[in-house]
Coordinates of C-alpha atoms in Angstrom, one line a residue:
M1 CA 37.3 -9.0 -5.7
N2 CA 34.8 -10.9 -7.0
T3 CA 34.5 -11.2 -10.8
S4 CA 32.5 -13.1 -12.2
R5 CA 29.7 -11.6 -14.1
E6 CA 26.9 -14.1 -13.4
F7 CA 23.6 -12.8 -12.5
A8 CA 20.2 -13.6 -11.0
A9 CA 17.3 -12.1 -9.4
V10 CA 15.9 -12.7 -5.8
I11 CA 12.1 -11.4 -6.0
L12 CA 10.1 -10.8 -2.5
A13 CA 6.3 -11.6 -2.8
A14 CA 5.9 -13.8 0.4
G15 CA 3.5 -10.8 2.4
K16 CA 0.2 -11.1 2.3
G17 CA -0.6 -7.0 1.1
T18 CA -3.5 -6.8 3.8
R19 CA -3.7 -3.3 2.4
M20 CA -5.0 -4.4 -0.6
K21 CA -8.5 -6.2 0.4
S22 CA -8.1 -8.5 -1.8
D23 CA -8.3 -12.2 -2.7
L24 CA -6.1 -11.9 -5.6
H25 CA -2.1 -11.6 -4.6
K26 CA -0.7 -7.9 -4.5
V27 CA 1.8 -8.5 -7.1
L28 CA -0.3 -10.3 -9.1
H29 CA -2.5 -7.1 -9.8
P30 CA -2.0 -5.5 -12.7
I31 CA -1.0 -2.0 -14.6
A32 CA -1.6 -1.1 -18.0
G33 CA -3.1 -5.0 -17.7
R34 CA -0.5 -6.8 -17.1
P35 CA 0.5 -8.3 -13.7
M36 CA 3.2 -5.8 -11.2
L37 CA 5.3 -9.0 -10.9
L38 CA 5.2 -9.2 -14.8
H39 CA 6.2 -5.9 -15.4
L40 CA 9.3 -6.2 -13.3
L41 CA 10.2 -9.3 -15.1
D42 CA 9.9 -7.9 -17.9
S43 CA 12.6 -4.8 -17.3
F44 CA 15.7 -7.2 -15.7
A45 CA 14.7 -9.4 -19.4
Q46 CA 17.6 -7.2 -20.8
L47 CA 20.2 -7.5 -17.9
D48 CA 20.5 -11.5 -19.3
L49 CA 19.8 -13.3 -16.0
K50 CA 20.5 -16.6 -15.2
R51 CA 18.3 -17.9 -12.6
T52 CA 15.0 -15.7 -11.4
V53 CA 13.9 -16.9 -7.9
V54 CA 10.1 -15.5 -6.7
V55 CA 10.3 -16.0 -2.7
V56 CA 6.5 -17.1 -1.8
G57 CA 4.6 -17.2 0.8
D58 CA 0.2 -16.2 0.8
K59 CA -1.3 -17.2 -1.9
R60 CA 1.1 -19.7 -3.5
E61 CA -1.2 -21.0 -5.8
Q62 CA -2.1 -17.9 -7.9
L63 CA 2.1 -17.1 -8.7
D64 CA 2.9 -20.5 -9.6
A65 CA -0.2 -20.1 -12.3
A66 CA 0.9 -16.6 -13.5
L67 CA 5.1 -18.0 -13.9
E68 CA 3.9 -20.8 -15.5
G69 CA 6.1 -21.4 -18.5
R70 CA 8.2 -18.9 -17.2
D71 CA 12.6 -19.9 -16.5
V72 CA 11.5 -19.0 -12.6
A73 CA 11.4 -20.4 -9.9
T74 CA 9.8 -20.4 -6.8
A75 CA 11.5 -21.0 -3.2
L76 CA 8.8 -21.2 -0.4
Q77 CA 8.8 -18.4 3.0
E78 CA 7.1 -19.9 5.9
P79 CA 7.5 -18.6 8.3
Q80 CA 7.7 -14.9 7.4
L81 CA 10.4 -13.6 9.5
G82 CA 11.6 -10.8 7.7
T83 CA 12.7 -10.0 4.3
A84 CA 16.1 -10.9 5.1
H85 CA 14.7 -14.5 6.2
A86 CA 12.9 -13.9 2.7
A87 CA 16.0 -14.2 0.8
L88 CA 17.4 -16.8 2.4
Q89 CA 14.8 -18.9 1.6
A90 CA 15.9 -18.9 -2.0
R91 CA 19.9 -20.3 -1.3
E92 CA 18.9 -24.0 -2.2
A93 CA 17.1 -22.2 -6.0
L94 CA 20.2 -20.5 -6.3
E95 CA 22.7 -23.6 -4.9
G96 CA 25.9 -23.5 -7.2
F97 CA 25.5 -20.3 -8.8
S98 CA 28.6 -18.2 -8.2
G99 CA 27.8 -14.2 -9.6
H100 CA 26.2 -11.1 -8.7
I101 CA 22.9 -10.8 -7.0
L102 CA 20.3 -8.8 -6.5
V103 CA 17.0 -9.2 -4.0
C104 CA 14.4 -6.8 -4.5
F105 CA 10.6 -6.5 -3.7
G106 CA 7.8 -7.8 -6.3
D107 CA 5.8 -4.9 -5.6
C108 CA 7.6 -2.5 -7.2
P109 CA 7.5 -2.7 -11.1
M110 CA 8.7 0.6 -12.5
V111 CA 12.2 -0.5 -11.1
R112 CA 13.9 -0.2 -15.1
G113 CA 16.8 -2.6 -16.1
E114 CA 19.4 0.3 -16.6
T115 CA 19.3 1.0 -12.6
V116 CA 20.4 -2.4 -11.7
Q117 CA 23.0 -1.7 -13.9
R118 CA 24.0 1.1 -12.5
L119 CA 23.8 -1.1 -9.3
I120 CA 26.3 -4.1 -10.6
A121 CA 28.6 -1.5 -11.8
A122 CA 29.4 0.1 -8.0
L123 CA 30.2 -3.7 -7.9
D124 CA 32.7 -3.9 -10.1
D125 CA 34.0 0.3 -8.9
G126 CA 35.0 -2.2 -5.9
A127 CA 31.8 -2.0 -3.4
K128 CA 31.2 -5.4 -1.7
V129 CA 27.8 -4.5 -1.5
A130 CA 25.1 -1.8 -3.8
V131 CA 21.9 -0.5 -2.5
L132 CA 19.4 2.0 -4.1
G133 CA 18.6 4.9 -2.7
F134 CA 16.0 8.2 -3.2
R135 CA 15.4 11.3 -2.0
P136 CA 10.5 11.1 -1.7
A137 CA 9.1 14.4 -1.0
D138 CA 7.6 13.2 2.2
P139 CA 10.2 10.9 4.1
L140 CA 7.6 8.8 6.4
A141 CA 8.6 5.5 7.9
Y142 CA 10.8 4.6 5.3
G143 CA 14.2 3.1 6.2
R144 CA 17.1 5.3 5.9
I145 CA 20.8 5.7 4.6
I146 CA 23.6 7.6 6.2
A147 CA 26.1 8.4 3.2
N148 CA 29.0 10.0 2.5
A149 CA 29.0 12.5 -0.2
D150 CA 30.9 10.1 -2.4
G151 CA 28.0 7.6 -2.3
T152 CA 29.8 5.4 1.0
V153 CA 27.4 4.5 3.0
S154 CA 27.7 4.8 6.6
R155 CA 25.0 3.4 8.3
M156 CA 21.8 1.7 7.3
V157 CA 18.4 1.9 10.0
E158 CA 14.5 1.2 9.9
F159 CA 12.5 4.4 10.9
K160 CA 11.4 2.3 14.0
D161 CA 15.0 1.8 15.3
A162 CA 16.0 5.4 13.5
S163 CA 17.3 8.2 16.1
A164 CA 16.0 11.5 15.4
D165 CA 19.2 13.1 13.7
E166 CA 18.6 9.6 11.6
R167 CA 15.0 10.8 10.4
A168 CA 16.4 14.0 9.3
C169 CA 18.3 12.3 6.6
D170 CA 15.7 12.3 3.2
L171 CA 17.8 9.8 1.6
C172 CA 15.9 6.5 1.7
N173 CA 16.4 2.7 1.0
S174 CA 14.5 1.9 -1.7
G175 CA 15.0 -2.4 -0.5
L176 CA 16.4 -3.2 -3.4
I177 CA 20.0 -4.3 -3.0
V178 CA 22.9 -6.3 -5.0
A179 CA 26.3 -8.2 -3.5
H180 CA 27.9 -11.0 -5.3
S181 CA 26.6 -14.6 -4.0
D182 CA 30.3 -15.0 -2.3
D183 CA 29.3 -12.1 0.1
M184 CA 25.3 -12.2 0.3
W185 CA 25.0 -15.4 1.8
P186 CA 27.5 -15.3 4.7
L187 CA 25.8 -11.4 5.1
L188 CA 22.2 -12.4 5.5
D189 CA 22.8 -15.5 8.0
A190 CA 24.5 -12.7 9.5
V191 CA 21.6 -11.0 10.3
G192 CA 20.2 -11.0 13.5
N193 CA 16.5 -9.9 15.2
D194 CA 17.7 -7.7 17.4
N195 CA 15.5 -5.0 16.6
S196 CA 11.9 -3.1 17.9
Q197 CA 10.1 -5.6 15.6
G198 CA 11.7 -8.5 16.2
E199 CA 12.4 -9.2 12.8
Y200 CA 14.9 -9.9 9.9
Y201 CA 15.7 -7.4 7.9
L202 CA 16.7 -6.9 4.4
P203 CA 19.3 -3.4 4.7
D204 CA 21.6 -5.5 7.7
V205 CA 23.5 -7.4 5.0
A206 CA 24.7 -3.5 4.2
T207 CA 25.0 -2.8 8.1
G208 CA 26.8 -6.2 8.6
A209 CA 29.4 -5.3 5.5
I210 CA 30.0 -2.2 7.1
A211 CA 30.6 -3.3 10.5
R212 CA 33.4 -6.6 8.7
G213 CA 34.9 -2.9 7.1
D214 CA 33.8 -3.2 3.4
T215 CA 32.5 -0.6 0.9
V216 CA 29.2 0.1 0.9
K217 CA 28.1 2.2 -2.0
V218 CA 24.7 4.0 -2.8
V219 CA 23.2 4.1 -6.2
E220 CA 20.1 7.2 -6.5
T221 CA 17.3 6.8 -8.4
D222 CA 13.7 9.1 -8.6
A223 CA 11.3 8.1 -6.2
G224 CA 8.4 7.2 -8.7
E225 CA 10.8 4.4 -10.4
V226 CA 10.2 2.8 -6.5
A227 CA 7.7 3.9 -5.4
G228 CA 6.1 0.5 -3.5
I229 CA 2.2 -0.7 -4.1
N230 CA 0.5 -1.3 -0.9
S231 CA -2.5 -0.5 -1.8
R232 CA -5.8 0.6 -4.3
A233 CA -4.6 4.3 -3.9
E234 CA -1.0 3.6 -4.6
L235 CA -2.1 1.0 -7.4
A236 CA -4.4 4.0 -8.8
R237 CA -1.0 6.3 -9.3
A238 CA 1.1 3.6 -10.1
E239 CA -1.4 2.8 -13.5
A240 CA -1.4 6.8 -13.7
Q241 CA 2.6 7.4 -13.8
W242 CA 2.5 4.2 -15.9
Q243 CA 0.6 6.2 -18.6
E244 CA 2.3 9.6 -18.5
L245 CA 5.2 7.8 -19.6
K246 CA 4.2 5.4 -22.5
R247 CA 2.1 8.6 -23.8
E248 CA 5.5 10.7 -23.2
E249 CA 7.2 7.2 -25.3
A250 CA 4.4 7.1 -27.7
M251 CA 4.7 11.1 -28.6
T252 CA 8.8 10.3 -29.0
D253 CA 7.6 8.2 -31.5
G254 CA 5.9 10.2 -33.9
V255 CA 2.5 9.1 -32.3
T256 CA 0.2 12.7 -32.2
L257 CA -2.1 12.5 -29.5
T258 CA -4.1 15.3 -29.3
A259 CA -5.2 15.3 -25.6
P260 CA -2.9 12.6 -24.2
E261 CA -3.9 12.9 -21.2
T262 CA -7.2 11.2 -21.9
V263 CA -5.7 8.0 -23.9
F264 CA -4.8 5.2 -21.6
F265 CA -2.6 2.2 -23.4
S266 CA -2.2 -1.2 -22.8
W267 CA 1.1 -2.6 -21.8
D268 CA 2.0 -4.2 -25.3
T269 CA 0.4 -1.2 -27.0
A270 CA 2.2 -0.7 -30.6
L271 CA 2.1 2.5 -32.7
A272 CA 3.7 2.9 -35.4
P273 CA 4.8 6.8 -36.1
D274 CA 2.3 8.8 -38.0
V275 CA -0.8 7.4 -36.0
T276 CA -3.3 9.7 -34.6
V277 CA -5.2 9.5 -31.6
E278 CA -8.4 10.8 -30.9
P279 CA -9.4 11.5 -27.1
H280 CA -10.6 9.4 -24.7
V281 CA -9.4 6.3 -26.7
V282 CA -8.4 2.8 -24.9
F283 CA -6.7 0.2 -25.9
G284 CA -6.8 -2.6 -24.7
P285 CA -3.9 -5.7 -24.3
G286 CA -3.0 -7.1 -28.6
V287 CA -3.1 -3.8 -30.6
T288 CA -1.3 -3.1 -33.1
V289 CA -1.5 0.1 -35.3
A290 CA 0.1 0.6 -38.6
R291 CA 1.4 4.3 -40.0
G292 CA -0.7 6.9 -41.3
A293 CA -3.9 5.1 -39.2
R294 CA -6.2 7.8 -36.9
I295 CA -8.4 6.4 -34.3
R296 CA -11.1 8.6 -33.5
A297 CA -12.7 9.6 -30.3
F298 CA -14.6 7.7 -27.5
S299 CA -12.7 4.3 -29.2
H300 CA -12.5 1.1 -27.4
L301 CA -9.7 -1.7 -29.0
E302 CA -8.3 -5.1 -27.7
G303 CA -7.0 -7.5 -29.2
A304 CA -7.1 -6.2 -32.9
R305 CA -4.6 -5.0 -35.6
V306 CA -5.6 -1.8 -37.8
G307 CA -3.7 -1.2 -40.9
E308 CA -2.0 1.5 -42.7
G309 CA -4.3 4.5 -43.7
C310 CA -7.2 3.4 -41.3
S311 CA -9.6 5.2 -40.1
V312 CA -11.4 4.3 -36.9
G313 CA -14.5 5.4 -35.5
P314 CA -15.7 8.2 -33.2
Y315 CA -17.3 5.4 -31.1
A316 CA -16.2 2.3 -32.3
R317 CA -15.6 -1.0 -30.7
L318 CA -13.1 -3.0 -32.1
R319 CA -12.7 -6.9 -30.2
P320 CA -10.3 -9.5 -29.6
G321 CA -9.5 -11.0 -33.1
A322 CA -10.9 -7.9 -35.7
V323 CA -8.6 -6.8 -38.6
M324 CA -8.6 -3.8 -40.7
E325 CA -6.4 -4.1 -43.6
K326 CA -4.8 -0.7 -45.5
D327 CA -7.3 2.1 -46.0
S328 CA -10.6 -0.2 -44.4
F329 CA -12.5 2.4 -42.8
V330 CA -15.0 1.8 -39.5
G331 CA -17.3 5.0 -38.1
N332 CA -19.8 5.6 -35.3
F333 CA -21.1 2.8 -33.3
V334 CA -19.6 -0.4 -35.0
E335 CA -18.2 -3.4 -33.3
M336 CA -16.2 -5.9 -34.3
K337 CA -15.1 -9.5 -33.8
Q338 CA -12.9 -12.0 -35.1
A339 CA -13.6 -10.5 -38.9
T340 CA -11.2 -8.6 -41.3
L341 CA -12.6 -5.7 -43.1
G342 CA -10.2 -6.0 -46.6
E343 CA -8.2 -3.0 -48.2
G344 CA -10.8 -0.5 -48.2
A345 CA -13.4 -1.8 -47.5
K346 CA -16.0 0.2 -45.4
A347 CA -18.9 0.2 -42.7
S348 CA -19.6 3.7 -41.6
H349 CA -22.0 3.1 -39.2
L350 CA -24.0 1.1 -36.4
T351 CA -22.7 -2.7 -37.1
Y352 CA -21.7 -5.5 -35.8
L353 CA -19.3 -7.9 -37.7
G354 CA -18.9 -11.3 -35.5
D355 CA -17.5 -13.9 -37.0
A356 CA -16.4 -12.8 -40.9
E357 CA -14.5 -11.8 -43.5
V358 CA -15.1 -8.6 -45.5
G359 CA -13.6 -8.7 -49.3
A360 CA -11.3 -5.6 -50.6
G361 CA -13.9 -2.6 -51.2
A362 CA -17.4 -3.9 -50.1
N363 CA -19.1 -1.5 -48.3
I364 CA -21.4 -2.8 -45.6
G365 CA -24.5 -0.4 -44.6
A366 CA -25.5 0.9 -41.7
G367 CA -28.1 -0.9 -39.3
T368 CA -26.0 -4.5 -41.1
I369 CA -25.4 -7.5 -38.6
T370 CA -23.7 -10.7 -39.0
C371 CA -25.9 -13.0 -37.5
N372 CA -23.2 -15.5 -36.4
Y373 CA -24.1 -17.6 -32.9
D374 CA -27.3 -20.3 -32.9
G375 CA -27.1 -20.4 -29.0
Y376 CA -24.5 -23.0 -29.8
F377 CA -22.2 -22.3 -31.9
K378 CA -20.3 -19.6 -33.8
H379 CA -20.4 -19.3 -37.9
R380 CA -18.7 -17.3 -40.5
T381 CA -20.3 -14.9 -43.1
V382 CA -17.8 -14.4 -45.5
I383 CA -18.4 -10.7 -47.6
G384 CA -16.9 -10.8 -51.2
D385 CA -14.7 -8.3 -52.7
R386 CA -16.7 -4.8 -53.8
A387 CA -19.9 -6.8 -52.0
F388 CA -23.0 -3.7 -51.8
I389 CA -24.8 -4.7 -48.6
G390 CA -27.9 -2.5 -47.8
S391 CA -29.4 -1.2 -44.7
N392 CA -30.5 -2.9 -41.9
S393 CA -29.7 -6.7 -43.2
A394 CA -29.0 -9.9 -41.6
L395 CA -26.9 -11.9 -42.6
I396 CA -27.5 -15.3 -41.0
A397 CA -24.5 -17.3 -40.9
P398 CA -22.7 -19.8 -42.4
V399 CA -23.7 -17.6 -45.7
R400 CA -21.6 -16.4 -48.2
I401 CA -22.0 -13.0 -50.4
G402 CA -20.4 -13.6 -53.2
A403 CA -18.2 -10.2 -55.9
D404 CA -20.0 -7.7 -56.9
A405 CA -23.1 -9.0 -55.3
I406 CA -26.0 -6.4 -53.9
V407 CA -27.8 -7.1 -50.8
A408 CA -30.9 -5.0 -50.6
A409 CA -31.3 -2.9 -47.8
G410 CA -33.4 -4.6 -44.9
S411 CA -32.8 -8.1 -45.8
A412 CA -33.2 -11.3 -44.1
V413 CA -30.4 -13.6 -45.6
S414 CA -29.9 -16.8 -45.3
R415 CA -28.8 -18.5 -48.4
D416 CA -25.4 -18.1 -50.6
V417 CA -25.7 -15.5 -52.7
G418 CA -23.8 -15.2 -55.9
D419 CA -21.0 -13.3 -57.9
G420 CA -23.4 -10.3 -58.9
D421 CA -26.7 -11.3 -57.8
L422 CA -29.3 -9.2 -56.4
R423 CA -30.4 -10.7 -53.0
M424 CA -33.9 -9.5 -51.6
V425 CA -35.8 -10.5 -48.8
R426 CA -38.8 -9.6 -48.1
G427 CA -42.5 -9.6 -47.5
E428 CA -44.8 -8.5 -49.9
Q429 CA -46.4 -4.3 -49.7
V430 CA -49.3 -4.1 -48.9
V431 CA -51.0 -0.4 -49.4
K432 CA -54.9 0.4 -48.0
P433 CA -55.5 3.8 -49.0
G434 CA -57.0 5.8 -46.9
W435 CA -56.9 3.3 -44.4
A436 CA -54.6 5.5 -42.0
D437 CA -57.4 8.3 -42.2
R438 CA -60.6 6.0 -41.1
F439 CA -58.6 4.6 -37.9
H440 CA -57.5 7.9 -36.7
D441 CA -61.0 9.5 -37.3
A442 CA -62.1 6.4 -35.2
M443 CA -59.7 7.0 -32.4
K444 CA -60.4 10.8 -32.0
K445 CA -64.1 10.1 -31.2
K446 CA -63.6 6.9 -29.4
K447 CA -61.6 9.2 -26.8
A448 CA -63.5 12.0 -27.2
A449 CA -66.1 9.7 -25.4
A450 CA -64.3 8.4 -22.4
K451 CA -64.0 12.3 -21.7
K452 CA -67.6 12.6 -21.5

């Protein structure tokens, strides 16, 4: 038995993905805002991989860009002669490596690290090759695994080459396969292409091991974990599956979702216990929400940090760089971007806070706008602690409003306001007694004359 416990992964991502009908590489299509390939790499992070190789082909430059900065090698498959041929292209990148090798597909983002560990355990128990099987509701055209009750595999066959009896078997091949490097490379070298497609099939690694008298074991998992994504419809089903799992995880961790099926998470959404999320909330990437906060209905958050005890919405939008400190509040139709709302501060409705710093306890009246962009550059607005900004005010950045200052409603403020000052910027109010009555009378007479 091979005893080296080093572990490497070979991820096959050379296919054209024509059914996606997209200029974007298939494995870069996102689930919960993250490319499916990166979901897979994240799952494998717990496995202490010594090396990872992604086999590329079509749209290689997109994959190279997506993997930049990661400790991942790429290997080119050209021409593309089948999955076993693709796996062989990783041999050079794994030169000198001795240990277990997993080969899997890049379009199966739901595969969990725990499942891979079960495959490795099968090798530790004496198998030379371990494969991952599943039993879908409809086996369709999946390759079949013919196995005994103890999981020992006697035959693996592609659907196109299977007999009627073999097609009647519902144990299907997911495509994941594990073997020690001492076995994997010779078995891959021995794979031929004497089949209906004239391709070098990866399952023939297991077939070859069986032919030479080795033990091959199948480990079974849920069909949802290994569902491949080859079309937009399958991508949508994978998104729905991921969201359902994330919702269950959030509620298990102490988050209240009042209508779970209407809440959508990003791959990195982090909600603390005792957070409440009302219906129809969308979390984009980069959101953290602290304990006791409430996210009210129809709100959208992205790149935002919501502090303890805060309230957001309904119908609020927090854009990247939005920070709400403890017990602060934004209400309906409030938008924040690159702005901090201090502890206990509030903007109750109809307000835009962009490139701004709002002090603790400040009150931002309805219709307030921080005018942060002059057509060329962004400028900041700083509002001091406990300041009061009256409704329908425009704060023309760069500008600073002092602590305890008051800006009167309807003001357009373009100069700094000192601590404790009142700033009122309004045109002179003119009153003309009786003018409106005379105007209405004249217009009514004019309209009556026009009708005649």
